[in-house]
Short mmCIF file of C-alpha atoms and ligand atoms in Angstrom, two decimals:
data_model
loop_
_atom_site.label_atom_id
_atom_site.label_comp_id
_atom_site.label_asym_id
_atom_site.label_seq_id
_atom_site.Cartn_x
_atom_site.Cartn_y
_atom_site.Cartn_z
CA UNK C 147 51.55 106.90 107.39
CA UNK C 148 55.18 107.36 108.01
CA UNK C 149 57.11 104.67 106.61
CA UNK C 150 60.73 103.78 106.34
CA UNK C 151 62.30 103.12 102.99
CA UNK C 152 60.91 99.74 102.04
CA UNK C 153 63.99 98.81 99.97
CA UNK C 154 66.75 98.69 102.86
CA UNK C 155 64.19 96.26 104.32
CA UNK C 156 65.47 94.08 102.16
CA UNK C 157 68.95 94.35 102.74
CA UNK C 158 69.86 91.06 104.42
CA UNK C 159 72.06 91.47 107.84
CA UNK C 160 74.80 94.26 107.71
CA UNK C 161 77.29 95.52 105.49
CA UNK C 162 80.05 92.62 104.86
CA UNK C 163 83.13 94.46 106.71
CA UNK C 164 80.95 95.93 109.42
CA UNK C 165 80.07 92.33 110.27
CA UNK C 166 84.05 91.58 110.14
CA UNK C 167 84.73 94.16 111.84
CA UNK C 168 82.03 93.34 114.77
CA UNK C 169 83.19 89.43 115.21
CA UNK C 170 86.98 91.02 115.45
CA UNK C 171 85.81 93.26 118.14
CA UNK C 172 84.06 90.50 119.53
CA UNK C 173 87.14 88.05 119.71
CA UNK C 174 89.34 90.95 121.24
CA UNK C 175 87.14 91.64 123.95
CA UNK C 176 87.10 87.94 124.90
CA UNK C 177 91.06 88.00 124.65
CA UNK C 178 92.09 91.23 125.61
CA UNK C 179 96.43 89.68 125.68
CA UNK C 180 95.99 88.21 122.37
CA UNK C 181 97.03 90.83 119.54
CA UNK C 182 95.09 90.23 116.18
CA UNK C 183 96.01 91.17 112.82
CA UNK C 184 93.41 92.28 110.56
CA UNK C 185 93.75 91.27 106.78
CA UNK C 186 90.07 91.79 106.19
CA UNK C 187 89.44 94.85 104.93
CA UNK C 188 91.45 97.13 102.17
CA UNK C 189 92.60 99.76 104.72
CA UNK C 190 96.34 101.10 104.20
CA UNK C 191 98.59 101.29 107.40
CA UNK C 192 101.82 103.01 105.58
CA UNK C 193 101.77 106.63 106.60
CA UNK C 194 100.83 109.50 103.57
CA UNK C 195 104.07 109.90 101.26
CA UNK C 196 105.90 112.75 102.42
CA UNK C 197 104.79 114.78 99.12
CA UNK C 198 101.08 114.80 99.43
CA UNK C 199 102.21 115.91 103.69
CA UNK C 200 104.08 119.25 102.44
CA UNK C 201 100.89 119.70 100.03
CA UNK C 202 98.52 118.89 102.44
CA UNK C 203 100.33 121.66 105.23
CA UNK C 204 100.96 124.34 102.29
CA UNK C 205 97.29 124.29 101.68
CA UNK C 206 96.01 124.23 105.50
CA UNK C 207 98.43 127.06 104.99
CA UNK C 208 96.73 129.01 102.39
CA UNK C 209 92.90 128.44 103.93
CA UNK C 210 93.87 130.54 107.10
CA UNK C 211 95.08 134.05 104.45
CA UNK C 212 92.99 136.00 102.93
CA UNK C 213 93.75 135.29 99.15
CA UNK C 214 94.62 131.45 100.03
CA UNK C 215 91.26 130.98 101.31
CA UNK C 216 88.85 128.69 99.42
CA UNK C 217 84.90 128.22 100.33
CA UNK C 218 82.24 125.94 98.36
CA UNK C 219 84.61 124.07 95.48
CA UNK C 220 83.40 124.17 92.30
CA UNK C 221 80.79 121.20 91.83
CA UNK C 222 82.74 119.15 89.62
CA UNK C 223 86.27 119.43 91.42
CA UNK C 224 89.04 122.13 90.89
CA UNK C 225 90.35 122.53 87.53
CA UNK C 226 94.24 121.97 88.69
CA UNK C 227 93.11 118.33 89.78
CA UNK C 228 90.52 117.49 86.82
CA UNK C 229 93.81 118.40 84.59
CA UNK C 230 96.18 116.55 86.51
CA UNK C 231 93.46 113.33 86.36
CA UNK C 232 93.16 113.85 82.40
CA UNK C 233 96.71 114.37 81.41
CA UNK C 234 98.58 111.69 83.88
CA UNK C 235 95.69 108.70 83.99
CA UNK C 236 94.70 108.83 80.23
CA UNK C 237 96.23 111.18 78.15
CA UNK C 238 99.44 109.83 78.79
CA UNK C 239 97.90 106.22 78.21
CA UNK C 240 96.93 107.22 74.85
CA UNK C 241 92.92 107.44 76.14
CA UNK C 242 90.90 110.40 75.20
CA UNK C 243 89.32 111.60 78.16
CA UNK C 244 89.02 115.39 78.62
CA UNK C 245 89.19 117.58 82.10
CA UNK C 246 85.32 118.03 81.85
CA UNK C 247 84.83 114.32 81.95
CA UNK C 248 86.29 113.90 84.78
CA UNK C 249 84.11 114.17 88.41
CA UNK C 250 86.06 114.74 91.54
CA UNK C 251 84.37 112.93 94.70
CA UNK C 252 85.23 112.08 98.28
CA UNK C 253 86.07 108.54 97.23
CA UNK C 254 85.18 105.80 94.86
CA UNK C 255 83.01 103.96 97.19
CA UNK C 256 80.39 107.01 97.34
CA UNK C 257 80.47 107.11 93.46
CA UNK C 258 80.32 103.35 93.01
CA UNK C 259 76.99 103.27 95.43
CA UNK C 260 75.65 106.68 94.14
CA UNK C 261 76.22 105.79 90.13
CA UNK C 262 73.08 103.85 89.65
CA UNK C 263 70.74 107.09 90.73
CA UNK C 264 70.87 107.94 87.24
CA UNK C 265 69.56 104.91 85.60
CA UNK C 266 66.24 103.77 85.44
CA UNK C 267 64.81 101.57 88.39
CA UNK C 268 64.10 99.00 85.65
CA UNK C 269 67.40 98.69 84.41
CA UNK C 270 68.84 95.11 84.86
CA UNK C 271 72.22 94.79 86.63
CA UNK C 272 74.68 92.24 85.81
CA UNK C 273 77.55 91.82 88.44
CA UNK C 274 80.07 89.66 88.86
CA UNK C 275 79.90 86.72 91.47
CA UNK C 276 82.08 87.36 93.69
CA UNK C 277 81.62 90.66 93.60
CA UNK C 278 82.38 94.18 95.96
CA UNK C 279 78.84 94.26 97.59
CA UNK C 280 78.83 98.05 97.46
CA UNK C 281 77.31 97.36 93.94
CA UNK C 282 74.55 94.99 94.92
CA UNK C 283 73.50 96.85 98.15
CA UNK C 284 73.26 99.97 96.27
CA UNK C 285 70.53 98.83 93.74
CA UNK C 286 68.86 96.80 96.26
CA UNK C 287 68.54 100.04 98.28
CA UNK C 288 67.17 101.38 95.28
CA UNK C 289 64.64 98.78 94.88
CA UNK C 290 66.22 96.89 91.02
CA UNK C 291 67.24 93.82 92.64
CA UNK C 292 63.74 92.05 93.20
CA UNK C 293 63.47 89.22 96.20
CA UNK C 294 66.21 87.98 97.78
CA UNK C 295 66.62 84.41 97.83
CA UNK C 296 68.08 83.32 101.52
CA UNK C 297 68.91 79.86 100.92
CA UNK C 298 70.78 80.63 97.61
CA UNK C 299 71.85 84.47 98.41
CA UNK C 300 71.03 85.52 95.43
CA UNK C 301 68.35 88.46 93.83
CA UNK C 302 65.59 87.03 91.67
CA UNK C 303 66.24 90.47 89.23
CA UNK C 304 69.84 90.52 89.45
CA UNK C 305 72.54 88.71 86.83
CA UNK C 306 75.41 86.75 88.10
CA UNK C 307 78.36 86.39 86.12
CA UNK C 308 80.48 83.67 88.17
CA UNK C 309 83.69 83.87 88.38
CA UNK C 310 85.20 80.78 89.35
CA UNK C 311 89.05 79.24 88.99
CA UNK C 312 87.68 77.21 85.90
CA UNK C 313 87.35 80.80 83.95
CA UNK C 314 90.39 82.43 85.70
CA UNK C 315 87.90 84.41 87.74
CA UNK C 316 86.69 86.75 84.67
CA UNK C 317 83.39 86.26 83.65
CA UNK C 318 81.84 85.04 80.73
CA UNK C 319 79.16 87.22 78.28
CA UNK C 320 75.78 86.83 80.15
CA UNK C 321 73.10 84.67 78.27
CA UNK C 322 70.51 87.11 79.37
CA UNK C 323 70.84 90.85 78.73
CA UNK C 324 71.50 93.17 81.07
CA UNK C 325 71.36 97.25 80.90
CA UNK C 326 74.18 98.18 83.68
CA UNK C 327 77.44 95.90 83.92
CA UNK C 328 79.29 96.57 87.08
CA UNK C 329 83.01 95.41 86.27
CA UNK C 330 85.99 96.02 88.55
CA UNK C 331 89.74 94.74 87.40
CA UNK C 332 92.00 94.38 88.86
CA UNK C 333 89.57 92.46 91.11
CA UNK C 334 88.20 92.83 94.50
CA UNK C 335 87.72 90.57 96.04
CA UNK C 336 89.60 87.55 93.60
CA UNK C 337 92.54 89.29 92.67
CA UNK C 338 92.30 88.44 88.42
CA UNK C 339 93.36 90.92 85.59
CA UNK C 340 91.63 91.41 82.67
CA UNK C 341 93.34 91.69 78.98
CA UNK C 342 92.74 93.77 76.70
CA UNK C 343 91.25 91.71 74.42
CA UNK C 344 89.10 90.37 76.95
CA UNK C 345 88.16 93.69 78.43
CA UNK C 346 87.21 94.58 74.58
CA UNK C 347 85.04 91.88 74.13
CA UNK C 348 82.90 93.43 77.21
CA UNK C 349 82.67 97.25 74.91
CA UNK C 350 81.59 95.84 72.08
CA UNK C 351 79.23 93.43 73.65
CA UNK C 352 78.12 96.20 75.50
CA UNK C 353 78.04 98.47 72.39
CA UNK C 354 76.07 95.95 70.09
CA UNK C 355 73.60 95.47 73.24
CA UNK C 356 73.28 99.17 74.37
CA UNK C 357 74.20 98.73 78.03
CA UNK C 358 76.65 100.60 80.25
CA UNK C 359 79.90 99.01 81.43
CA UNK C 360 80.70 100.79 85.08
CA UNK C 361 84.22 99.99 85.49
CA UNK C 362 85.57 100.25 88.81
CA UNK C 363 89.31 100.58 88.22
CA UNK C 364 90.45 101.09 91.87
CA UNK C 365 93.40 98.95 92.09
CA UNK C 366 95.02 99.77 88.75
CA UNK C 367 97.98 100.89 90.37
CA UNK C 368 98.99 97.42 91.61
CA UNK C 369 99.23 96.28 87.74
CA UNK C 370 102.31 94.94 87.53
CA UNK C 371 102.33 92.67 84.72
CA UNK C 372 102.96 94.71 80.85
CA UNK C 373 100.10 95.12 78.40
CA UNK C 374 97.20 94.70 81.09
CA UNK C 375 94.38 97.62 80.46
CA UNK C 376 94.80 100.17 83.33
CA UNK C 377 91.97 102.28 81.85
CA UNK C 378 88.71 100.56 80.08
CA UNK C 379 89.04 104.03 77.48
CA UNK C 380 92.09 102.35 75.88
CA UNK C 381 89.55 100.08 74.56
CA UNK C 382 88.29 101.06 71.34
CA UNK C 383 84.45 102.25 71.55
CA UNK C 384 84.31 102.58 75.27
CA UNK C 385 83.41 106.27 75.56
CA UNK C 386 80.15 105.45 74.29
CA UNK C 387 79.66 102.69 76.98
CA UNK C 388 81.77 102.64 79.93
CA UNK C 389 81.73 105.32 83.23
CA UNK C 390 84.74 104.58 84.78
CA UNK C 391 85.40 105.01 88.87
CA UNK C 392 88.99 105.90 90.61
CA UNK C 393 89.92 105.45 93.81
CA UNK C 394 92.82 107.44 95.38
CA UNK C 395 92.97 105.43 98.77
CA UNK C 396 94.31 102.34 97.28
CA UNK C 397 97.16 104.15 94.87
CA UNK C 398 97.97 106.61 97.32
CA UNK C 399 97.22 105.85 100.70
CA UNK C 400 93.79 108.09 100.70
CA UNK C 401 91.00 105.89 102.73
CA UNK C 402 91.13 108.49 105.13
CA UNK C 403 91.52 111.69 103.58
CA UNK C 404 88.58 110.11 100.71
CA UNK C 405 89.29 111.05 97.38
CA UNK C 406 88.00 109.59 94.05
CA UNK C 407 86.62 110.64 90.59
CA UNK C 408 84.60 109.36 87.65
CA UNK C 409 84.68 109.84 84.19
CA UNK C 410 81.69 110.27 81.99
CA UNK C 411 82.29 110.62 78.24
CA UNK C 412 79.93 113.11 77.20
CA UNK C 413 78.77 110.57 74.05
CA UNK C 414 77.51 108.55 76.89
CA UNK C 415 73.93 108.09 76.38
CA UNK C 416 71.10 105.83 78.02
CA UNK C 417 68.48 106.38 75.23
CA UNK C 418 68.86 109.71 74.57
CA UNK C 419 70.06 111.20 77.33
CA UNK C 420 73.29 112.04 77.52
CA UNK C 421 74.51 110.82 81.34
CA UNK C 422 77.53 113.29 81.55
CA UNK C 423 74.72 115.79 82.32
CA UNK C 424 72.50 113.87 84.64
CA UNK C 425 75.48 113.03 86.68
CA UNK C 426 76.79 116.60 86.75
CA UNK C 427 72.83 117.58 87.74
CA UNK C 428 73.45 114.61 90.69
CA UNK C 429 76.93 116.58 91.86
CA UNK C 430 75.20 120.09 91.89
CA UNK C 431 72.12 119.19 93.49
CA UNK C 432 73.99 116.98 96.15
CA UNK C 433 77.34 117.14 96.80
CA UNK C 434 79.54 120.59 97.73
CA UNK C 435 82.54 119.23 96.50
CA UNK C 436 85.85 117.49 97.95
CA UNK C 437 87.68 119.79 100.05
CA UNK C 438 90.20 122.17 98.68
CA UNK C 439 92.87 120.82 100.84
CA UNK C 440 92.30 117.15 99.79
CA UNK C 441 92.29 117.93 96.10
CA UNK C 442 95.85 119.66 96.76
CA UNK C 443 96.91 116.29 98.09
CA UNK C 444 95.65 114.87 95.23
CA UNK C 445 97.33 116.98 93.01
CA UNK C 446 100.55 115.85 94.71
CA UNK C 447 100.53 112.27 93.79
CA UNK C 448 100.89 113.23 90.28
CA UNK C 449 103.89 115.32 91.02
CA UNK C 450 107.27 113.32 90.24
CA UNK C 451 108.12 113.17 93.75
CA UNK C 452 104.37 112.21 94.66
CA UNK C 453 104.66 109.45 91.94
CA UNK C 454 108.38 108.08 92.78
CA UNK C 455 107.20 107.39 96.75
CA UNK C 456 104.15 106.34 96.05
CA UNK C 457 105.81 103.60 93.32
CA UNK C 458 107.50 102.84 96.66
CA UNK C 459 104.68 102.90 98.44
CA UNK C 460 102.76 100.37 96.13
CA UNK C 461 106.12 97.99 96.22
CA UNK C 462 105.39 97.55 99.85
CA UNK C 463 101.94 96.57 99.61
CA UNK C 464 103.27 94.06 96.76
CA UNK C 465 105.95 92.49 98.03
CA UNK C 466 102.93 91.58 101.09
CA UNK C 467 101.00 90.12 98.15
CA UNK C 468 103.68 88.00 97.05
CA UNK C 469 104.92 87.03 100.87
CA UNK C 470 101.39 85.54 101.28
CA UNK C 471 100.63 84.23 98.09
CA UNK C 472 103.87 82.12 97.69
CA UNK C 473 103.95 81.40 101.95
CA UNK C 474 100.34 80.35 101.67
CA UNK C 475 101.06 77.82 98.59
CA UNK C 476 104.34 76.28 100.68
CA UNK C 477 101.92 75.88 102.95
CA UNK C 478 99.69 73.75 100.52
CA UNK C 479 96.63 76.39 100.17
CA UNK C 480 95.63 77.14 96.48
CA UNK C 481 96.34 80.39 96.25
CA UNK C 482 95.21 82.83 93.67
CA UNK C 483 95.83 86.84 92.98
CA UNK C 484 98.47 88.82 94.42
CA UNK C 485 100.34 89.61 91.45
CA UNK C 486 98.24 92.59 89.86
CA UNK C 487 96.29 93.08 92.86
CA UNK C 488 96.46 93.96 96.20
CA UNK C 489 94.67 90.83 96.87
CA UNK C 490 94.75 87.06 97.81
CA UNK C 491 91.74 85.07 97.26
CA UNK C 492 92.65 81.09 98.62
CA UNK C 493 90.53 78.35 98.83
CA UNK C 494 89.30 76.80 101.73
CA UNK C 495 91.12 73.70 103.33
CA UNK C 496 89.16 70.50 103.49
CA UNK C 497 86.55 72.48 101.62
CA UNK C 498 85.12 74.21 105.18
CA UNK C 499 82.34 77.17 104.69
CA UNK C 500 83.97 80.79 104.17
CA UNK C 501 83.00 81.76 107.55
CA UNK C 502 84.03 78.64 109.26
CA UNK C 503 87.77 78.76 108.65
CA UNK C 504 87.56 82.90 109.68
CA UNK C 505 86.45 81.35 112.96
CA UNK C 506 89.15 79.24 112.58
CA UNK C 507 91.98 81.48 111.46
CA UNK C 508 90.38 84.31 113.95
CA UNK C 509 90.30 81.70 117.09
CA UNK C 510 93.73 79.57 116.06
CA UNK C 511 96.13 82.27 114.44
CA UNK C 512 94.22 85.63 115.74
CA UNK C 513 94.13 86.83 112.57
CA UNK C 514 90.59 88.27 110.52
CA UNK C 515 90.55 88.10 106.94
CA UNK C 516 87.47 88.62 104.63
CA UNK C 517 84.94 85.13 104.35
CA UNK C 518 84.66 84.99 100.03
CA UNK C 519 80.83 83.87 100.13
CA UNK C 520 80.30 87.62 101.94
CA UNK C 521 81.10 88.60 98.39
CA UNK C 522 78.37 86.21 96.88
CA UNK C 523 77.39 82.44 96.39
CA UNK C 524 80.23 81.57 94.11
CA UNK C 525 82.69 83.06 96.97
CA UNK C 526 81.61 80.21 99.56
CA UNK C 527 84.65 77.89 99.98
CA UNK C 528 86.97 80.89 99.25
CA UNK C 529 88.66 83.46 101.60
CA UNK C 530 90.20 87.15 100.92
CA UNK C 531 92.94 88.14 102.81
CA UNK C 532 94.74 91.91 101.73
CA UNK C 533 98.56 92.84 101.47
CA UNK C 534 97.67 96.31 103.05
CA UNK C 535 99.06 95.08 106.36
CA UNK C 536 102.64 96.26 108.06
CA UNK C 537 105.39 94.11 107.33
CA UNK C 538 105.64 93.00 110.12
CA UNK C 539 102.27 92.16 110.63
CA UNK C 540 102.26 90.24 107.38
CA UNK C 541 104.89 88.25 108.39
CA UNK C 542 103.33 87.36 111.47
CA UNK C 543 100.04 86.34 110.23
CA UNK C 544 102.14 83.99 108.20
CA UNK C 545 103.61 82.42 110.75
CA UNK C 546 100.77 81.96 113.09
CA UNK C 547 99.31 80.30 109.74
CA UNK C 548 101.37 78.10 109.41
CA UNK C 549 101.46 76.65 113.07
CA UNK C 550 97.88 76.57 113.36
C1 MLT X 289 87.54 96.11 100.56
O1 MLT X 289 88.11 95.67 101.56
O2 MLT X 289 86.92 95.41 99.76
C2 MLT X 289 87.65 97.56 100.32
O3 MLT X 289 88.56 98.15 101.14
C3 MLT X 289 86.40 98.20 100.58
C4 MLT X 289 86.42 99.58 100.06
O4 MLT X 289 87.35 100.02 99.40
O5 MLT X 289 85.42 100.24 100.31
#
């Protein structure tokens, strides 16, 4: 009998910003004169830096000559960008990561939801709570996450790490032992950094217990305080635990040209297996590659012009973070994130549900941010609102905040 996967049965209503994305749609139509700013989900609005353009048209360029013209790309990515990735994001951080560790992809949120294929469906996850629900849905899809638990909304197979403003929003060690730890600093949705000595304490727990760390390292461009971990390898022992995911639409403006990579350490092993292999059998057997012309873009954010506009670029965002964080906490909110992250996680006046003040802030200020428990149980009473707006925007939503 033909049946449908069993596993996204399970999945319980739709994906967090498609539901976000459906109320704002919703309101709009209702209001058609009222214009509403969207702070929900990470999406850039500054145009492409001018450097990755001219790379961009010089390789649209090249594809329509005869000795410019590239087909399939090679599984893995092209050489010029898995060089680029090595030497600017680790070498030059004193990590060892080599060229042939490095996976280019069509975006970190493919590689975050794909990763798990290679593990065992008994492997135990462990995931922070709040947490990017890319990770969770993933593995429920893949049928590790056991019965969900309505009432609660939490899996019955699934570990929670809180994070909650009592532990700064990192999590502590689980008590029981998990075989895949999904990490992701700076945070989504909360906004917290991670130390180095904190971040170490994860490898060798994860060392002495022979899990994996995934570390989703996305927004490590908005670090802005010194001696912050940008890179889980400069922690010592983390080649032989940690696969680490990159995003280039939050660094450089990619969430619609999709870009991304991953880095396995070929001493990566679950058992004996070594997972730099499995995942490079995943890439051949599935995936054609990012296209040519996107990996030249790529290729231009490490250029020195690429990397003094996009510094820019990243200042913009920032100085959004740090318009709502501090106009928020005038306004009395407690405020947290915003300073290494592109982020602001507040808490909830008069302690209302998530999704009762985004009715609230939707229907009284027009504007849609992100409800925190849509990021887990210990998100309820929280809200995430992103400095990827316009200026002008920004300053708006502010405003309309603060008269509401
Ligand atoms: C978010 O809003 O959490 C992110 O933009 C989602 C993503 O990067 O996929």
């Amino acid at each position: 009998m033909l049946k449908a996967n069993q596993d996204y049965l399970k999945l319980p209503g739709s994906y967090l910003f498609s539901t976000v994305a459906k109320k704002q749609r919703e309101y709009q139509e209702a209001n058609p004169d009222r214009k509403v700013i969207r702070l929900s989900i990470g999406d850039v609005t500054q145009p492409i830096a001018p450097a990755i353009i001219k790379a961009l048209h010089e390789a649209v360029d090249e594809m329509g000559t005869e000795e410019g013209f590239h087909g399939y790309a090679p599984d893995l990515g092209y050489e010029f960008l898995r060089n680029a990735v090595a030497e600017n994001d680790y070498k030059a951080r004193g990590c060892e990561v080599s060229p042939d560790e490095v996976f280019i992809s069509d975006g970190a949120k493919g590689d975050c939801g794909n990763i798990q294929e290679i593990f065992d469906k008994d492997c135990r996850i462990a995931v922070c709570d709040p947490v990017y629900p890319v990770y969770v849905d993933t593995n429920v899809m893949a049928g590790r996450t056991g019965v969900y638990d309505e009432k609660s909304g939490v899996w019955s197979d699934v570990i929670y790490m809180p994070c909650t403003a009592e532990n700064g929003f990192t999590p502590e060690l689980p008590g029981q032992k998990p075989d895949i730890i999904y990490l992701c600093f700076p945070n989504n949705p909360t906004g917290a950094s991670i130390t180095k000595e904190s971040l170490q304490k994860w490898v060798d727990y994860a060392n002495e217990n022979g899990a994996v760390i995934i570390y989703d390292a996305a927004y490590e461009a908005y670090i802005s305080e010194a001696g912050l971990p940008h890179s889980i390898y400069e922690c010592e022992g983390a080649r032989n635990c940690a696969i680490e995911i990159h995003s280039f639409s939050k660094n450089a403006g990619f969430t619609g040209l999709r870009l991304g990579y991953t880095v396995i350490p070929r001493e990566l092993k679950a058992g004996d297996t070594a997972l730099h292999a499995l995942w490079a059998r995943r890439h051949g057997t599935k995936y054609n590659g990012a296209p040519y012309i996107v990996q030249k873009a790529g290729l231009a954010v490490y250029s020195d012009e690429g990397k003094a506009q996009l510094k820019e670029q990243i200042a913009y965002y920032m100085k959004n973070a740090s318009d709502i964080r501090e106009g928020l906490k005038a306004m009395g909110y407690e405020v947290y994130g915003g300073v290494n992250a592109p982020y602001i996680w507040l808490k909830t006046p008069g302690n209302l549900s998530s999704w009762d003040f985004f009715d609230r802030l939707l229907e009284n200020a027009g504007v849609v941010g992100t409800p925190g428990s849509g990021f887990g149980p210990s998100g309820e009473h929280y809200f995430r609102l992103t400095a990827f707006g316009s200026r002008e925007n920004t300053a708006e939503a502010l405003k309309r905040i603060k008269e509401m």
